[in-house]
Structure formats: structure tokens, C-alpha cells
Short mmCIF file of C-alpha atoms in Angstrom, two decimals:
data_model
loop_
_atom_site.label_atom_id
_atom_site.label_comp_id
_atom_site.label_asym_id
_atom_site.label_seq_id
_atom_site.Cartn_x
_atom_site.Cartn_y
_atom_site.Cartn_z
CA UNK Z 1 0.03 -0.12 0.31
CA UNK Z 2 0.95 3.72 -0.06
CA UNK Z 3 3.63 4.62 2.25
CA UNK Z 4 4.40 8.07 3.68
CA UNK Z 5 8.04 8.71 5.38
CA UNK Z 6 8.21 11.54 7.75
CA UNK Z 7 11.37 12.67 9.24
CA UNK Z 8 12.53 13.23 11.77
CA UNK Z 9 10.33 11.79 14.33
CA UNK Z 10 11.52 13.61 17.08
CA UNK Z 11 13.44 16.80 17.25
CA UNK Z 12 14.50 19.10 20.13
CA UNK Z 13 15.91 22.55 18.99
CA UNK Z 14 16.73 25.84 20.70
CA UNK Z 15 14.61 28.78 20.66
CA UNK Z 16 15.55 30.82 17.58
CA UNK Z 17 16.58 28.06 15.42
CA UNK Z 18 14.68 26.65 12.28
CA UNK Z 19 13.58 23.05 11.95
CA UNK Z 20 12.81 21.23 8.73
CA UNK Z 21 10.44 18.37 8.77
CA UNK Z 22 10.42 16.17 5.43
CA UNK Z 23 7.71 14.08 4.25
CA UNK Z 24 8.15 11.63 1.52
CA UNK Z 25 5.71 9.45 -0.47
CA UNK Z 26 7.85 6.16 -1.23
CA UNK Z 27 5.63 4.40 -3.73
CA UNK Z 28 3.18 6.89 -5.05
CA UNK Z 29 3.13 10.49 -6.70
CA UNK Z 30 1.78 12.86 -4.05
CA UNK Z 31 0.10 15.75 -5.78
CA UNK Z 32 -1.37 16.97 -2.74
CA UNK Z 33 -0.04 17.23 0.71
CA UNK Z 34 -1.55 18.41 4.00
CA UNK Z 35 0.29 19.60 7.00
CA UNK Z 36 -1.35 19.19 10.30
CA UNK Z 37 -0.57 20.26 13.79
CA UNK Z 38 -1.64 18.46 16.85
CA UNK Z 39 -1.84 19.60 20.48
CA UNK Z 40 -1.79 16.94 23.30
CA UNK Z 41 -5.23 15.35 23.37
CA UNK Z 42 -6.55 17.38 20.94
CA UNK Z 43 -7.70 16.76 17.11
CA UNK Z 44 -5.66 17.52 13.90
CA UNK Z 45 -5.65 21.05 13.03
CA UNK Z 46 -5.15 21.54 9.28
CA UNK Z 47 -2.27 24.13 8.64
CA UNK Z 48 -1.87 24.10 5.01
CA UNK Z 49 -2.28 22.48 1.78
CA UNK Z 50 0.26 22.23 -0.77
CA UNK Z 51 0.15 20.82 -4.62
CA UNK Z 52 3.23 20.22 -6.19
CA UNK Z 53 4.70 23.05 -8.19
CA UNK Z 54 2.37 25.44 -6.37
CA UNK Z 55 2.46 27.84 -3.33
CA UNK Z 56 0.78 26.42 -0.31
CA UNK Z 57 -2.58 27.50 0.83
CA UNK Z 58 -2.45 28.38 4.31
CA UNK Z 59 -5.33 28.33 6.87
CA UNK Z 60 -6.36 31.27 8.62
CA UNK Z 61 -4.21 31.99 11.83
CA UNK Z 62 -1.23 30.24 10.25
CA UNK Z 63 1.79 32.37 9.71
CA UNK Z 64 2.98 31.47 6.27
CA UNK Z 65 6.56 33.15 6.91
CA UNK Z 66 6.98 31.10 9.98
CA UNK Z 67 5.87 27.82 8.55
CA UNK Z 68 7.28 27.68 5.22
CA UNK Z 69 5.99 24.72 3.29
CA UNK Z 70 7.77 23.46 0.07
CA UNK Z 71 6.54 20.86 -2.34
CA UNK Z 72 8.84 20.94 -5.14
CA UNK Z 73 8.41 17.19 -6.17
CA UNK Z 74 5.95 14.69 -6.49
CA UNK Z 75 7.30 12.83 -3.78
CA UNK Z 76 8.69 15.37 -1.31
CA UNK Z 77 7.20 18.12 0.82
CA UNK Z 78 8.85 19.85 3.55
CA UNK Z 79 7.74 22.12 6.40
CA UNK Z 80 10.27 24.46 7.95
CA UNK Z 81 9.52 26.10 11.37
CA UNK Z 82 11.41 29.33 11.22
CA UNK Z 83 12.70 30.94 14.55
CA UNK Z 84 11.10 28.38 16.58
CA UNK Z 85 9.76 29.49 19.88
CA UNK Z 86 8.62 27.21 22.82
CA UNK Z 87 4.84 27.61 21.85
CA UNK Z 88 5.62 25.82 18.46
CA UNK Z 89 6.52 22.83 20.26
CA UNK Z 90 3.62 20.30 18.94
CA UNK Z 91 3.09 17.14 16.92
CA UNK Z 92 3.42 17.97 13.24
CA UNK Z 93 1.90 15.41 10.86
CA UNK Z 94 1.54 15.48 7.23
CA UNK Z 95 -0.68 13.58 4.72
CA UNK Z 96 -0.28 12.75 1.12
CA UNK Z 97 -2.53 11.86 -1.84
CA UNK Z 98 -2.72 11.72 -5.37
CA UNK Z 99 -5.01 14.54 -5.86
CA UNK Z 100 -8.24 12.54 -6.88
CA UNK Z 101 -9.78 13.38 -3.74
CA UNK Z 102 -9.70 9.90 -2.40
CA UNK Z 103 -7.32 7.93 -0.56
CA UNK Z 104 -4.61 9.91 1.74
CA UNK Z 105 -1.84 8.26 3.67
CA UNK Z 106 -0.24 10.00 6.90
CA UNK Z 107 3.18 10.04 8.08
CA UNK Z 108 4.22 9.08 11.59
CA UNK Z 109 4.24 12.50 12.61
CA UNK Z 110 7.27 14.68 14.11
CA UNK Z 111 7.40 15.70 17.73
CA UNK Z 112 9.04 19.05 18.01
CA UNK Z 113 10.16 20.43 21.16
CA UNK Z 114 11.46 24.01 21.47
CA UNK Z 115 13.46 24.83 24.58
CA UNK U 1 -17.34 28.35 9.90
CA UNK U 2 -18.20 24.58 8.83
CA UNK U 3 -16.90 22.17 10.81
CA UNK U 4 -16.60 18.39 11.61
CA UNK U 5 -17.55 17.51 14.95
CA UNK U 6 -17.88 14.25 17.35
CA UNK U 7 -20.57 13.89 19.85
CA UNK U 8 -18.95 11.96 22.60
CA UNK U 9 -15.29 12.54 23.78
CA UNK U 10 -14.80 9.15 25.34
CA UNK U 11 -16.33 5.70 24.97
CA UNK U 12 -15.68 2.82 27.28
CA UNK U 13 -16.85 -0.69 26.08
CA UNK U 14 -16.37 -4.30 27.17
CA UNK U 15 -14.30 -6.65 25.02
CA UNK U 16 -16.39 -8.41 22.67
CA UNK U 17 -19.14 -5.85 22.60
CA UNK U 18 -19.77 -3.74 19.61
CA UNK U 19 -18.67 -0.03 19.58
CA UNK U 20 -20.37 2.82 17.75
CA UNK U 21 -18.52 6.21 17.28
CA UNK U 22 -20.55 9.10 16.02
CA UNK U 23 -19.58 12.17 14.06
CA UNK U 24 -21.53 15.25 12.91
CA UNK U 25 -20.51 17.38 9.93
CA UNK U 26 -22.11 20.63 8.50
CA UNK U 27 -20.32 20.90 5.11
CA UNK U 28 -22.93 19.79 2.89
CA UNK U 29 -20.46 19.95 -0.07
CA UNK U 30 -17.84 17.42 1.20
CA UNK U 31 -17.78 14.43 -0.99
CA UNK U 32 -15.66 11.97 0.79
CA UNK U 33 -15.30 11.04 4.59
CA UNK U 34 -12.69 8.96 6.25
CA UNK U 35 -12.33 7.31 9.73
CA UNK U 36 -8.87 7.18 11.22
CA UNK U 37 -7.33 5.55 14.39
CA UNK U 38 -4.70 7.13 16.40
CA UNK U 39 -2.35 5.80 18.95
CA UNK U 40 -0.26 7.65 21.13
CA UNK U 41 2.56 9.39 19.66
CA UNK U 42 1.52 8.05 16.20
CA UNK U 43 0.00 9.47 13.00
CA UNK U 44 -3.54 8.69 11.89
CA UNK U 45 -4.17 5.08 10.47
CA UNK U 46 -6.57 4.70 7.97
CA UNK U 47 -9.65 2.46 8.86
CA UNK U 48 -12.31 2.89 6.26
CA UNK U 49 -13.79 5.47 4.10
CA UNK U 50 -16.94 6.39 2.25
CA UNK U 51 -18.07 8.62 -0.53
CA UNK U 52 -20.86 10.92 -0.47
CA UNK U 53 -22.66 8.90 -3.00
CA UNK U 54 -22.96 5.97 -0.81
CA UNK U 55 -24.59 5.39 2.84
CA UNK U 56 -22.93 2.31 3.93
CA UNK U 57 -19.60 0.57 3.59
CA UNK U 58 -18.29 -2.40 5.44
CA UNK U 59 -14.72 -3.49 6.10
CA UNK U 60 -13.30 -6.26 8.11
CA UNK U 61 -15.20 -5.62 11.50
CA UNK U 62 -16.04 -2.16 10.84
CA UNK U 63 -18.87 -0.62 9.31
CA UNK U 64 -19.32 3.32 8.35
CA UNK U 65 -22.88 4.59 7.78
CA UNK U 66 -23.36 7.96 6.32
CA UNK U 67 -26.40 10.00 6.63
CA UNK U 68 -26.62 12.98 4.37
CA UNK U 69 -29.68 14.21 5.38
CA UNK U 70 -28.76 14.89 9.04
CA UNK U 71 -25.19 15.23 8.19
CA UNK U 72 -24.14 12.35 10.32
CA UNK U 73 -21.33 9.60 10.23
CA UNK U 74 -20.66 6.68 12.22
CA UNK U 75 -18.12 3.88 12.89
CA UNK U 76 -19.35 0.53 13.99
CA UNK U 77 -16.79 -1.84 15.43
CA UNK U 78 -17.99 -5.23 15.86
CA UNK U 79 -16.39 -7.59 18.54
CA UNK U 80 -14.44 -4.78 20.08
CA UNK U 81 -10.95 -6.08 21.16
CA UNK U 82 -8.43 -4.41 23.53
CA UNK U 83 -6.12 -3.57 20.25
CA UNK U 84 -9.01 -1.13 19.32
CA UNK U 85 -8.31 1.14 22.28
CA UNK U 86 -7.32 4.37 20.81
CA UNK U 87 -8.60 7.94 19.49
CA UNK U 88 -10.71 7.74 16.53
CA UNK U 89 -11.11 10.43 14.34
CA UNK U 90 -13.59 11.39 11.38
CA UNK U 91 -12.44 13.38 8.63
CA UNK U 92 -14.38 15.14 5.75
CA UNK U 93 -12.91 16.16 2.53
CA UNK U 94 -13.76 18.79 0.41
CA UNK U 95 -10.67 20.07 -1.53
CA UNK U 96 -8.88 19.77 1.76
CA UNK U 97 -9.41 17.24 4.81
CA UNK U 98 -10.63 18.51 8.03
CA UNK U 99 -10.73 16.37 11.21
CA UNK U 100 -13.52 16.23 14.10
CA UNK U 101 -12.43 16.57 17.73
CA UNK U 102 -11.96 12.65 18.43
CA UNK U 103 -13.39 9.97 20.54
CA UNK U 104 -11.01 8.01 22.86
CA UNK U 105 -12.11 4.40 22.87
CA UNK U 106 -11.38 2.17 25.86
CA UNK U 107 -11.91 -1.47 25.73
CA UNK U 108 -12.16 -3.14 28.94
CA UNK U 109 -11.14 -6.75 29.41
#
């Protein structure tokens, strides 16, 4: 079946630094990628939708200059948290789809801790 | 705005019983609905999906029911097992994919 690899699974960084999270579709072409953020015991909050070759569409309240999303190829999308602060600490999850509107596969998530 | 929501935040059932998890959605334009299971510290795992032109779909031990009239979605798990303990989310798709609040299912042995 479709597999999405998300890396790293855990990362600890210092305040003010940037962190890049990668999401790769291993055996299919991911035309669409969704990036989510999840707080403890809460649901997944959609941050942005990215389509290969296009600029990401950010949800209201999500700072696009802080959460940089790049979807330069059909198998790779990255989320960069710039100038990270402790409040950015969260679980970040990507989801990839073929763009047909059906069938999305999730990555295993990245636990970001900013100290 | 339009959203997906869940009726119950927690559900506790006895092993072997059937479980029913409910979800209400408000976007009538959504064309696809998915149920996911999430275990602690992991990404969501696909359980079953249903398109808006269907009202029922069955998988192995799971059934999803869609009632578009009242914008309601449910997940039925037959013969619930301890391994089914997790948080369950419904998600609706309409160009993007949004999640409901989640229900924590606990299976008592």
C-alpha cells in the first residue's frame, strides 16, 4: 500500500533556530500534501494544503512566513518551522494524496520540542 | 465556519461488545469521509472511508454509515478488542481534509 515517510520523528531545538520536517511518498506520486499540527489530547488542525509546483494555501491564523512549506516534487514536501519558539512545540503530521480526492496516507508524525 | 465534530469525547466498552462512534459534519459539499485511528505518539491510521454517493460501507469488523440528510457519520466496530483502544477521528474532504475532535475508545477486558 501507499507509504509516507516522515522525518525526523523527534527533534529538540533551541529557541530561535529553524527546523525542517520532511515528508516523502515512497511508492506513489503525491500531488497534494496536507500539513497538520496536533496538540496533546486534541484533534489534528489543518495548517496548510500544498499542491506540487504551487504555493501552499495556508489556513487562517497560520503564519506562512513562520511555517514554510515547499512541495517541489511529487514525492517530497517539507515544512520548515523558522525561528522556533517554545509555543511551536507540537506534533506535526503530513498527509499525502494523489490528488484524485480519495485516499490519503499519513506520515508517522514529528514531535517538535523547542527549548 | 463549517466544521466536523464528534458527539462523545470518550467511549468505554467491554471486550467483545460492539462499539459505535458518531460524528456530525456541517459542510454539505463534502464528498468523501474517512475514519482514522490514532494511537499515542503515532500518525493517524486509515480505517475505512465512504464517498458521499454511498450510505454504508463495510470492512473487516468495521462499518461506516453516512446519513447525508442529517449530516451524520458513524463508525461501528464489531466484537471490539483491546487492540481497538485508541482515539478515533472522522475527517471530511472537500478540496482539503479536516478532522473532528476525536473520541477515545477504551476497551475493558
